[in-house]
Amino acid sequence: MTSIIFTDTTASILSESSLNGHLSPRLFTRKEVIPPNEDLLWRIERGVVRTLTWGEDGTFITLGYWGAGDLIGYPLSKINPYQIECLTGVEAIAIPQHLWHHYTNDLLAHIQYSEELLSIVHRKPVALRLYQFLVWLSEKFGRDLEQGKLIELYITHQEIAEVLNTTRVTVTRLLQQFEAEGVLLRHKRRIILCLSNKKIINMSLKNR
């Protein structure tokens, strides 16, 4: 039988996360980085995080966006550096190694979302890449409205550019064109994606 050895950091986190034998949520603030730990996975109960790395020139590379129900953690990646940044206030449960087998479906979902995003990042032209990324966001963080699907996650043009390996200027230009053509609407600082307008969307993407 394999024994699991917890570091002092792991033991401290688990002590804070345990209550009467049950795992209880730990709270993180916006912009806080979830502490690196190879012995723990985190299940998000509330809020949004992004996983990211960066190149030698300091350029950020976003690896994924994760919300309620998603399983994340440093053991899921071999990328170095690797960071988990809270984009909102976050409530998450620390899950030790000996409980990971209870979360098989969540682990599979993590792989599927990661591969789906990876496939989007390599689509051409950039307009199609951007549109499909917005669809991906709407499926994870969207709310149905009469006009379409409201993406409740606020994400800057620079952050979108970092995901899609393009420039902020290109993202801004395409979003403005999408809005002019009826592909999306603005709602304060959020985007409403007009998914039902397939004809306009197809014409818009073909003309890029």
Short mmCIF file of N, CA and C in Angstrom, two decimals, residues 8-187:
data_model
loop_
_atom_site.label_atom_id
_atom_site.label_comp_id
_atom_site.label_asym_id
_atom_site.label_seq_id
_atom_site.Cartn_x
_atom_site.Cartn_y
_atom_site.Cartn_z
N ASP A 8 4.61 20.32 4.56
CA ASP A 8 4.03 21.21 5.57
C ASP A 8 2.97 22.12 4.96
N THR A 9 3.24 22.59 3.73
CA THR A 9 2.29 23.47 3.06
C THR A 9 0.99 22.73 2.79
N THR A 10 1.11 21.50 2.29
CA THR A 10 -0.07 20.69 2.01
C THR A 10 -0.87 20.46 3.27
N ALA A 11 -0.19 20.08 4.32
CA ALA A 11 -0.88 19.80 5.58
C ALA A 11 -1.60 21.03 6.09
N SER A 12 -0.97 22.20 5.93
CA SER A 12 -1.58 23.44 6.39
C SER A 12 -2.85 23.74 5.61
N ILE A 13 -2.79 23.58 4.28
CA ILE A 13 -3.95 23.85 3.43
C ILE A 13 -5.08 22.89 3.76
N LEU A 14 -4.74 21.61 3.91
CA LEU A 14 -5.77 20.62 4.19
C LEU A 14 -6.38 20.85 5.56
N SER A 15 -5.57 21.30 6.50
CA SER A 15 -6.10 21.60 7.82
C SER A 15 -7.12 22.73 7.75
N GLU A 16 -6.81 23.75 6.93
CA GLU A 16 -7.73 24.87 6.77
C GLU A 16 -8.98 24.45 6.00
N SER A 17 -8.83 23.44 5.11
CA SER A 17 -9.93 23.06 4.23
C SER A 17 -10.79 21.95 4.79
N SER A 18 -10.42 21.40 5.96
CA SER A 18 -11.17 20.28 6.52
C SER A 18 -12.01 20.73 7.69
N LEU A 19 -13.21 20.21 7.75
CA LEU A 19 -14.10 20.54 8.85
C LEU A 19 -14.95 19.31 9.14
N ASN A 20 -14.74 18.72 10.33
CA ASN A 20 -15.49 17.53 10.73
C ASN A 20 -15.36 16.40 9.70
N GLY A 21 -14.17 16.28 9.12
CA GLY A 21 -13.94 15.18 8.18
C GLY A 21 -14.37 15.48 6.76
N HIS A 22 -14.91 16.66 6.52
CA HIS A 22 -15.36 17.04 5.18
C HIS A 22 -14.48 18.16 4.65
N LEU A 23 -14.28 18.18 3.33
CA LEU A 23 -13.51 19.25 2.72
C LEU A 23 -14.38 20.49 2.62
N SER A 24 -13.87 21.61 3.08
CA SER A 24 -14.63 22.85 3.03
C SER A 24 -13.88 23.86 2.15
N PRO A 25 -14.60 24.81 1.55
CA PRO A 25 -13.98 25.74 0.60
C PRO A 25 -12.96 26.66 1.25
N ARG A 26 -11.99 27.05 0.44
CA ARG A 26 -11.04 28.09 0.84
C ARG A 26 -11.28 29.28 -0.08
N LEU A 27 -11.18 30.49 0.46
CA LEU A 27 -11.48 31.70 -0.30
C LEU A 27 -10.20 32.37 -0.79
N PHE A 28 -10.25 32.84 -2.06
CA PHE A 28 -9.15 33.60 -2.65
C PHE A 28 -9.73 34.91 -3.19
N THR A 29 -8.93 35.95 -3.17
CA THR A 29 -9.38 37.24 -3.67
C THR A 29 -9.00 37.41 -5.13
N ARG A 30 -9.64 38.38 -5.79
CA ARG A 30 -9.33 38.69 -7.19
C ARG A 30 -7.84 39.03 -7.32
N LYS A 31 -7.22 38.50 -8.35
CA LYS A 31 -5.80 38.68 -8.67
C LYS A 31 -4.87 37.85 -7.79
N GLU A 32 -5.40 37.15 -6.81
CA GLU A 32 -4.56 36.29 -5.99
C GLU A 32 -4.15 35.05 -6.79
N VAL A 33 -2.95 34.57 -6.54
CA VAL A 33 -2.44 33.36 -7.20
C VAL A 33 -2.61 32.18 -6.25
N ILE A 34 -3.27 31.14 -6.74
CA ILE A 34 -3.44 29.94 -5.91
C ILE A 34 -2.06 29.31 -5.70
N PRO A 35 -1.67 29.04 -4.46
CA PRO A 35 -0.31 28.59 -4.18
C PRO A 35 0.05 27.29 -4.88
N PRO A 36 1.26 27.22 -5.46
CA PRO A 36 1.68 25.99 -6.16
C PRO A 36 1.84 24.84 -5.19
N ASN A 37 1.32 23.69 -5.58
CA ASN A 37 1.44 22.50 -4.73
C ASN A 37 1.21 21.27 -5.59
N GLU A 38 2.18 20.37 -5.61
CA GLU A 38 2.10 19.17 -6.44
C GLU A 38 1.26 18.07 -5.80
N ASP A 39 0.80 18.27 -4.58
CA ASP A 39 0.04 17.23 -3.89
C ASP A 39 -1.47 17.49 -3.89
N LEU A 40 -1.88 18.64 -4.47
CA LEU A 40 -3.28 19.02 -4.38
C LEU A 40 -3.88 19.36 -5.73
N LEU A 41 -5.15 19.03 -5.90
CA LEU A 41 -5.97 19.57 -6.95
C LEU A 41 -7.00 20.49 -6.29
N TRP A 42 -7.53 21.41 -7.08
CA TRP A 42 -8.55 22.33 -6.57
C TRP A 42 -9.81 22.20 -7.40
N ARG A 43 -10.95 22.10 -6.71
CA ARG A 43 -12.24 22.11 -7.41
C ARG A 43 -12.90 23.46 -7.13
N ILE A 44 -13.17 24.20 -8.21
CA ILE A 44 -13.75 25.53 -8.06
C ILE A 44 -15.23 25.42 -7.76
N GLU A 45 -15.64 26.06 -6.69
CA GLU A 45 -17.05 26.10 -6.30
C GLU A 45 -17.71 27.40 -6.77
N ARG A 46 -16.94 28.45 -6.82
CA ARG A 46 -17.47 29.75 -7.24
C ARG A 46 -16.32 30.61 -7.76
N GLY A 47 -16.60 31.42 -8.80
CA GLY A 47 -15.60 32.32 -9.34
C GLY A 47 -14.91 31.77 -10.58
N VAL A 48 -13.95 32.54 -11.08
CA VAL A 48 -13.25 32.20 -12.34
C VAL A 48 -11.75 32.38 -12.15
N VAL A 49 -10.98 31.44 -12.68
CA VAL A 49 -9.52 31.54 -12.69
C VAL A 49 -9.02 31.33 -14.11
N ARG A 50 -7.80 31.76 -14.35
CA ARG A 50 -7.15 31.39 -15.61
C ARG A 50 -5.82 30.73 -15.27
N THR A 51 -5.44 29.76 -16.08
CA THR A 51 -4.13 29.15 -15.98
C THR A 51 -3.26 29.76 -17.07
N LEU A 52 -2.01 30.03 -16.74
CA LEU A 52 -1.15 30.71 -17.70
C LEU A 52 0.31 30.37 -17.48
N THR A 53 1.09 30.67 -18.51
CA THR A 53 2.54 30.60 -18.43
C THR A 53 3.05 31.85 -19.13
N TRP A 54 4.36 31.99 -19.28
CA TRP A 54 4.92 33.14 -19.98
C TRP A 54 6.26 32.78 -20.58
N GLY A 55 6.58 33.48 -21.66
CA GLY A 55 7.81 33.22 -22.37
C GLY A 55 8.99 33.97 -21.79
N GLU A 56 10.15 33.79 -22.40
CA GLU A 56 11.38 34.44 -21.91
C GLU A 56 11.29 35.95 -21.98
N ASP A 57 10.47 36.46 -22.92
CA ASP A 57 10.32 37.91 -23.05
C ASP A 57 9.23 38.46 -22.14
N GLY A 58 8.64 37.59 -21.31
CA GLY A 58 7.62 38.04 -20.38
C GLY A 58 6.22 38.04 -20.93
N THR A 59 6.05 37.60 -22.19
CA THR A 59 4.73 37.57 -22.81
C THR A 59 3.88 36.46 -22.19
N PHE A 60 2.67 36.81 -21.74
CA PHE A 60 1.79 35.83 -21.13
C PHE A 60 1.15 34.93 -22.18
N ILE A 61 1.00 33.67 -21.83
CA ILE A 61 0.31 32.70 -22.68
C ILE A 61 -0.79 32.08 -21.84
N THR A 62 -2.03 32.39 -22.15
CA THR A 62 -3.15 31.86 -21.37
C THR A 62 -3.44 30.43 -21.80
N LEU A 63 -3.52 29.53 -20.84
CA LEU A 63 -3.73 28.10 -21.12
C LEU A 63 -5.19 27.69 -20.97
N GLY A 64 -5.97 28.47 -20.22
CA GLY A 64 -7.36 28.11 -20.06
C GLY A 64 -8.08 29.01 -19.07
N TYR A 65 -9.41 29.01 -19.18
CA TYR A 65 -10.27 29.71 -18.23
C TYR A 65 -11.16 28.67 -17.57
N TRP A 66 -11.32 28.79 -16.24
CA TRP A 66 -12.01 27.74 -15.49
C TRP A 66 -12.97 28.35 -14.49
N GLY A 67 -14.13 27.72 -14.35
CA GLY A 67 -15.14 28.23 -13.44
C GLY A 67 -15.73 27.14 -12.56
N ALA A 68 -16.89 27.42 -12.01
CA ALA A 68 -17.53 26.52 -11.05
C ALA A 68 -17.67 25.11 -11.61
N GLY A 69 -17.23 24.13 -10.82
CA GLY A 69 -17.30 22.73 -11.21
C GLY A 69 -16.03 22.21 -11.86
N ASP A 70 -15.12 23.11 -12.26
CA ASP A 70 -13.89 22.69 -12.92
C ASP A 70 -12.84 22.26 -11.89
N LEU A 71 -12.02 21.31 -12.32
CA LEU A 71 -10.91 20.81 -11.51
C LEU A 71 -9.62 21.34 -12.10
N ILE A 72 -8.81 21.97 -11.27
CA ILE A 72 -7.54 22.55 -11.73
C ILE A 72 -6.45 22.18 -10.74
N GLY A 73 -5.20 22.45 -11.12
CA GLY A 73 -4.12 22.19 -10.19
C GLY A 73 -2.79 22.03 -10.89
N TYR A 74 -1.74 22.24 -10.15
CA TYR A 74 -0.39 22.14 -10.69
C TYR A 74 -0.05 20.72 -11.14
N PRO A 75 -0.59 19.66 -10.53
CA PRO A 75 -0.28 18.32 -11.02
C PRO A 75 -0.83 18.03 -12.42
N LEU A 76 -1.72 18.87 -12.94
CA LEU A 76 -2.31 18.64 -14.25
C LEU A 76 -1.46 19.19 -15.39
N SER A 77 -0.34 19.82 -15.08
CA SER A 77 0.47 20.41 -16.12
C SER A 77 1.96 20.14 -15.89
N LYS A 78 2.70 19.98 -16.99
CA LYS A 78 4.15 19.88 -16.91
C LYS A 78 4.81 21.15 -17.42
N ILE A 79 4.00 22.16 -17.69
CA ILE A 79 4.52 23.44 -18.17
C ILE A 79 5.14 24.21 -17.01
N ASN A 80 6.29 24.79 -17.26
CA ASN A 80 6.98 25.57 -16.24
C ASN A 80 7.54 26.83 -16.90
N PRO A 81 7.18 28.02 -16.42
CA PRO A 81 6.34 28.31 -15.25
C PRO A 81 4.86 28.04 -15.53
N TYR A 82 4.12 27.87 -14.46
CA TYR A 82 2.68 27.59 -14.54
C TYR A 82 2.02 28.30 -13.37
N GLN A 83 0.95 29.01 -13.65
CA GLN A 83 0.33 29.81 -12.60
C GLN A 83 -1.19 29.75 -12.71
N ILE A 84 -1.85 29.79 -11.56
CA ILE A 84 -3.31 29.83 -11.50
C ILE A 84 -3.69 31.16 -10.87
N GLU A 85 -4.28 32.04 -11.68
CA GLU A 85 -4.62 33.39 -11.24
C GLU A 85 -6.13 33.53 -11.09
N CYS A 86 -6.57 34.09 -9.99
CA CYS A 86 -8.00 34.32 -9.76
C CYS A 86 -8.44 35.60 -10.47
N LEU A 87 -9.41 35.49 -11.36
CA LEU A 87 -9.92 36.65 -12.08
C LEU A 87 -11.08 37.31 -11.34
N THR A 88 -11.65 36.60 -10.40
CA THR A 88 -12.70 37.11 -9.53
C THR A 88 -12.41 36.60 -8.12
N GLY A 89 -13.26 36.92 -7.17
CA GLY A 89 -13.19 36.21 -5.91
C GLY A 89 -13.49 34.74 -6.17
N VAL A 90 -12.74 33.86 -5.56
CA VAL A 90 -12.85 32.42 -5.85
C VAL A 90 -13.04 31.63 -4.55
N GLU A 91 -13.90 30.65 -4.64
CA GLU A 91 -14.11 29.69 -3.56
C GLU A 91 -13.73 28.32 -4.12
N ALA A 92 -12.76 27.65 -3.53
CA ALA A 92 -12.28 26.39 -4.07
C ALA A 92 -11.98 25.40 -2.95
N ILE A 93 -12.12 24.12 -3.28
CA ILE A 93 -11.85 23.05 -2.32
C ILE A 93 -10.54 22.36 -2.69
N ALA A 94 -9.65 22.22 -1.72
CA ALA A 94 -8.39 21.49 -1.93
C ALA A 94 -8.65 20.00 -1.80
N ILE A 95 -8.23 19.25 -2.83
CA ILE A 95 -8.47 17.80 -2.86
C ILE A 95 -7.14 17.07 -2.81
N PRO A 96 -6.88 16.28 -1.76
CA PRO A 96 -5.61 15.55 -1.63
C PRO A 96 -5.55 14.35 -2.58
N GLN A 97 -4.35 13.83 -2.77
CA GLN A 97 -4.13 12.75 -3.73
C GLN A 97 -5.03 11.54 -3.50
N HIS A 98 -5.23 11.16 -2.26
CA HIS A 98 -5.95 9.92 -2.01
C HIS A 98 -7.44 10.02 -2.34
N LEU A 99 -7.91 11.24 -2.72
CA LEU A 99 -9.31 11.41 -3.12
C LEU A 99 -9.47 11.69 -4.61
N TRP A 100 -8.36 11.77 -5.35
CA TRP A 100 -8.44 12.14 -6.75
C TRP A 100 -9.29 11.17 -7.57
N HIS A 101 -9.27 9.90 -7.19
CA HIS A 101 -10.00 8.90 -7.99
C HIS A 101 -11.51 9.12 -7.94
N HIS A 102 -11.98 9.94 -7.02
CA HIS A 102 -13.41 10.25 -6.96
C HIS A 102 -13.81 11.31 -8.00
N TYR A 103 -12.82 11.90 -8.64
CA TYR A 103 -13.08 13.04 -9.53
C TYR A 103 -12.69 12.73 -10.98
N THR A 104 -12.86 11.49 -11.38
CA THR A 104 -12.49 11.07 -12.74
C THR A 104 -13.21 11.89 -13.81
N ASN A 105 -14.51 12.09 -13.63
CA ASN A 105 -15.28 12.84 -14.63
C ASN A 105 -14.79 14.28 -14.74
N ASP A 106 -14.43 14.88 -13.63
CA ASP A 106 -13.90 16.25 -13.65
C ASP A 106 -12.54 16.30 -14.35
N LEU A 107 -11.72 15.29 -14.13
CA LEU A 107 -10.42 15.23 -14.80
C LEU A 107 -10.59 15.08 -16.31
N LEU A 108 -11.53 14.24 -16.72
CA LEU A 108 -11.80 14.07 -18.15
C LEU A 108 -12.32 15.38 -18.76
N ALA A 109 -13.18 16.07 -18.04
CA ALA A 109 -13.71 17.34 -18.54
C ALA A 109 -12.59 18.36 -18.71
N HIS A 110 -11.62 18.36 -17.78
CA HIS A 110 -10.49 19.27 -17.88
C HIS A 110 -9.70 19.01 -19.18
N ILE A 111 -9.46 17.75 -19.47
CA ILE A 111 -8.74 17.40 -20.70
C ILE A 111 -9.52 17.83 -21.92
N GLN A 112 -10.82 17.58 -21.92
CA GLN A 112 -11.66 17.90 -23.08
C GLN A 112 -11.71 19.40 -23.33
N TYR A 113 -11.90 20.20 -22.27
CA TYR A 113 -11.93 21.66 -22.43
C TYR A 113 -10.58 22.17 -22.93
N SER A 114 -9.49 21.61 -22.41
CA SER A 114 -8.14 22.05 -22.82
C SER A 114 -7.90 21.77 -24.29
N GLU A 115 -8.29 20.58 -24.74
CA GLU A 115 -8.06 20.22 -26.14
C GLU A 115 -8.96 21.03 -27.07
N GLU A 116 -10.17 21.31 -26.62
CA GLU A 116 -11.08 22.12 -27.44
C GLU A 116 -10.51 23.53 -27.63
N LEU A 117 -10.00 24.11 -26.54
CA LEU A 117 -9.40 25.44 -26.64
C LEU A 117 -8.15 25.41 -27.51
N LEU A 118 -7.35 24.36 -27.38
CA LEU A 118 -6.14 24.23 -28.20
C LEU A 118 -6.48 24.19 -29.69
N SER A 119 -7.56 23.48 -30.03
CA SER A 119 -7.96 23.40 -31.44
C SER A 119 -8.43 24.76 -31.95
N ILE A 120 -9.10 25.52 -31.09
CA ILE A 120 -9.58 26.85 -31.49
C ILE A 120 -8.41 27.79 -31.77
N VAL A 121 -7.38 27.71 -30.93
CA VAL A 121 -6.23 28.61 -31.05
C VAL A 121 -5.52 28.46 -32.39
N HIS A 122 -5.67 27.29 -33.04
CA HIS A 122 -4.98 27.05 -34.30
C HIS A 122 -5.88 27.20 -35.52
N ARG A 123 -7.10 27.68 -35.32
CA ARG A 123 -8.01 27.89 -36.46
C ARG A 123 -7.57 29.11 -37.27
N LYS A 124 -7.88 29.06 -38.56
CA LYS A 124 -7.63 30.19 -39.45
C LYS A 124 -8.89 30.43 -40.27
N PRO A 125 -9.16 31.70 -40.59
CA PRO A 125 -8.44 32.93 -40.25
C PRO A 125 -8.66 33.35 -38.80
N VAL A 126 -8.06 34.47 -38.43
CA VAL A 126 -8.15 34.94 -37.05
C VAL A 126 -9.60 35.24 -36.66
N ALA A 127 -10.41 35.71 -37.61
CA ALA A 127 -11.81 36.02 -37.31
C ALA A 127 -12.55 34.77 -36.84
N LEU A 128 -12.30 33.66 -37.50
CA LEU A 128 -12.93 32.40 -37.10
C LEU A 128 -12.42 31.97 -35.73
N ARG A 129 -11.13 32.14 -35.52
CA ARG A 129 -10.52 31.81 -34.22
C ARG A 129 -11.17 32.61 -33.10
N LEU A 130 -11.34 33.91 -33.33
CA LEU A 130 -11.94 34.78 -32.32
C LEU A 130 -13.39 34.40 -32.08
N TYR A 131 -14.15 34.19 -33.14
CA TYR A 131 -15.56 33.86 -32.98
C TYR A 131 -15.73 32.56 -32.20
N GLN A 132 -14.96 31.54 -32.55
CA GLN A 132 -15.10 30.26 -31.87
C GLN A 132 -14.64 30.33 -30.42
N PHE A 133 -13.68 31.20 -30.14
CA PHE A 133 -13.28 31.42 -28.75
C PHE A 133 -14.42 32.06 -27.96
N LEU A 134 -15.12 33.01 -28.57
CA LEU A 134 -16.26 33.64 -27.91
C LEU A 134 -17.37 32.62 -27.66
N VAL A 135 -17.57 31.71 -28.61
CA VAL A 135 -18.56 30.65 -28.42
C VAL A 135 -18.14 29.76 -27.25
N TRP A 136 -16.86 29.41 -27.19
CA TRP A 136 -16.32 28.59 -26.10
C TRP A 136 -16.56 29.26 -24.75
N LEU A 137 -16.30 30.57 -24.69
CA LEU A 137 -16.53 31.32 -23.46
C LEU A 137 -18.02 31.34 -23.11
N SER A 138 -18.87 31.50 -24.13
CA SER A 138 -20.31 31.58 -23.87
C SER A 138 -20.85 30.26 -23.33
N GLU A 139 -20.25 29.16 -23.75
CA GLU A 139 -20.70 27.85 -23.27
C GLU A 139 -20.28 27.61 -21.82
N LYS A 140 -19.12 28.18 -21.43
CA LYS A 140 -18.63 27.98 -20.06
C LYS A 140 -19.15 29.05 -19.09
N PHE A 141 -19.28 30.28 -19.59
CA PHE A 141 -19.60 31.39 -18.70
C PHE A 141 -20.80 32.20 -19.20
N GLY A 142 -21.64 31.59 -20.03
CA GLY A 142 -22.73 32.33 -20.65
C GLY A 142 -24.06 32.19 -19.94
N ARG A 143 -24.91 33.18 -20.19
CA ARG A 143 -26.29 33.17 -19.68
C ARG A 143 -27.21 33.56 -20.82
N ASP A 144 -28.28 32.78 -21.02
CA ASP A 144 -29.20 33.03 -22.12
C ASP A 144 -30.01 34.29 -21.90
N LEU A 145 -30.04 35.14 -22.94
CA LEU A 145 -30.89 36.31 -22.97
C LEU A 145 -31.71 36.26 -24.25
N GLU A 146 -32.68 37.15 -24.38
CA GLU A 146 -33.49 37.19 -25.59
C GLU A 146 -32.64 37.52 -26.81
N GLN A 147 -31.64 38.38 -26.64
CA GLN A 147 -30.79 38.80 -27.77
C GLN A 147 -29.72 37.77 -28.14
N GLY A 148 -29.40 36.87 -27.23
CA GLY A 148 -28.34 35.90 -27.47
C GLY A 148 -27.80 35.37 -26.16
N LYS A 149 -26.50 35.15 -26.12
CA LYS A 149 -25.88 34.60 -24.92
C LYS A 149 -24.91 35.62 -24.33
N LEU A 150 -25.18 36.03 -23.11
CA LEU A 150 -24.32 36.99 -22.43
C LEU A 150 -23.13 36.27 -21.81
N ILE A 151 -21.91 36.68 -22.22
CA ILE A 151 -20.69 36.14 -21.62
C ILE A 151 -20.43 36.94 -20.34
N GLU A 152 -20.65 36.31 -19.19
CA GLU A 152 -20.60 37.03 -17.92
C GLU A 152 -19.17 37.29 -17.44
N LEU A 153 -18.21 36.63 -18.06
CA LEU A 153 -16.81 36.86 -17.70
C LEU A 153 -16.30 38.10 -18.42
N TYR A 154 -15.73 39.05 -17.67
CA TYR A 154 -15.10 40.20 -18.30
C TYR A 154 -13.67 39.83 -18.66
N ILE A 155 -13.34 40.02 -19.94
CA ILE A 155 -12.01 39.68 -20.42
C ILE A 155 -11.55 40.80 -21.34
N THR A 156 -10.34 41.30 -21.14
CA THR A 156 -9.85 42.43 -21.92
C THR A 156 -9.42 41.98 -23.31
N HIS A 157 -9.30 42.96 -24.21
CA HIS A 157 -8.84 42.66 -25.57
C HIS A 157 -7.43 42.09 -25.54
N GLN A 158 -6.59 42.60 -24.63
CA GLN A 158 -5.22 42.09 -24.51
C GLN A 158 -5.22 40.63 -24.07
N GLU A 159 -6.09 40.29 -23.12
CA GLU A 159 -6.16 38.90 -22.65
C GLU A 159 -6.66 37.96 -23.74
N ILE A 160 -7.61 38.43 -24.55
CA ILE A 160 -8.08 37.62 -25.68
C ILE A 160 -6.93 37.40 -26.67
N ALA A 161 -6.17 38.47 -26.92
CA ALA A 161 -5.04 38.37 -27.85
C ALA A 161 -4.01 37.36 -27.35
N GLU A 162 -3.80 37.32 -26.03
CA GLU A 162 -2.84 36.37 -25.46
C GLU A 162 -3.29 34.93 -25.65
N VAL A 163 -4.59 34.70 -25.58
CA VAL A 163 -5.11 33.35 -25.80
C VAL A 163 -4.95 32.95 -27.25
N LEU A 164 -5.28 33.86 -28.17
CA LEU A 164 -5.40 33.52 -29.59
C LEU A 164 -4.13 33.76 -30.39
N ASN A 165 -3.05 34.16 -29.71
CA ASN A 165 -1.77 34.37 -30.38
C ASN A 165 -1.90 35.38 -31.52
N THR A 166 -2.50 36.51 -31.18
CA THR A 166 -2.62 37.60 -32.13
C THR A 166 -2.38 38.91 -31.38
N THR A 167 -2.70 40.04 -31.99
CA THR A 167 -2.45 41.33 -31.34
C THR A 167 -3.73 41.93 -30.78
N ARG A 168 -3.57 42.79 -29.81
CA ARG A 168 -4.72 43.49 -29.23
C ARG A 168 -5.43 44.33 -30.29
N VAL A 169 -4.65 44.95 -31.17
CA VAL A 169 -5.24 45.79 -32.22
C VAL A 169 -6.15 44.95 -33.12
N THR A 170 -5.70 43.75 -33.48
CA THR A 170 -6.50 42.87 -34.32
C THR A 170 -7.79 42.46 -33.62
N VAL A 171 -7.69 42.11 -32.35
CA VAL A 171 -8.88 41.72 -31.58
C VAL A 171 -9.88 42.87 -31.52
N THR A 172 -9.40 44.07 -31.23
CA THR A 172 -10.28 45.24 -31.16
C THR A 172 -10.97 45.49 -32.49
N ARG A 173 -10.21 45.42 -33.58
CA ARG A 173 -10.78 45.65 -34.91
C ARG A 173 -11.85 44.63 -35.25
N LEU A 174 -11.58 43.36 -34.98
CA LEU A 174 -12.54 42.31 -35.31
C LEU A 174 -13.79 42.39 -34.45
N LEU A 175 -13.63 42.71 -33.17
CA LEU A 175 -14.80 42.86 -32.30
C LEU A 175 -15.68 44.01 -32.76
N GLN A 176 -15.06 45.10 -33.19
CA GLN A 176 -15.82 46.23 -33.71
C GLN A 176 -16.57 45.84 -34.97
N GLN A 177 -15.93 45.06 -35.84
CA GLN A 177 -16.59 44.61 -37.07
C GLN A 177 -17.72 43.63 -36.75
N PHE A 178 -17.48 42.73 -35.81
CA PHE A 178 -18.53 41.79 -35.38
C PHE A 178 -19.75 42.56 -34.87
N GLU A 179 -19.50 43.62 -34.10
CA GLU A 179 -20.60 44.40 -33.55
C GLU A 179 -21.35 45.13 -34.67
N ALA A 180 -20.61 45.70 -35.62
CA ALA A 180 -21.24 46.42 -36.73
C ALA A 180 -22.08 45.48 -37.59
N GLU A 181 -21.69 44.22 -37.69
CA GLU A 181 -22.38 43.26 -38.55
C GLU A 181 -23.45 42.46 -37.81
N GLY A 182 -23.64 42.73 -36.52
CA GLY A 182 -24.70 42.06 -35.78
C GLY A 182 -24.33 40.71 -35.22
N VAL A 183 -23.05 40.37 -35.24
CA VAL A 183 -22.60 39.09 -34.68
C VAL A 183 -22.64 39.13 -33.16
N LEU A 184 -22.41 40.32 -32.61
CA LEU A 184 -22.44 40.47 -31.15
C LEU A 184 -23.00 41.83 -30.77
N LEU A 185 -23.40 41.95 -29.52
CA LEU A 185 -23.87 43.20 -28.95
C LEU A 185 -23.03 43.50 -27.71
N ARG A 186 -22.98 44.76 -27.34
CA ARG A 186 -22.28 45.16 -26.12
C ARG A 186 -23.31 45.36 -25.00
N HIS A 187 -22.97 44.88 -23.84
CA HIS A 187 -23.80 45.10 -22.65
C HIS A 187 -22.89 45.55 -21.54
#
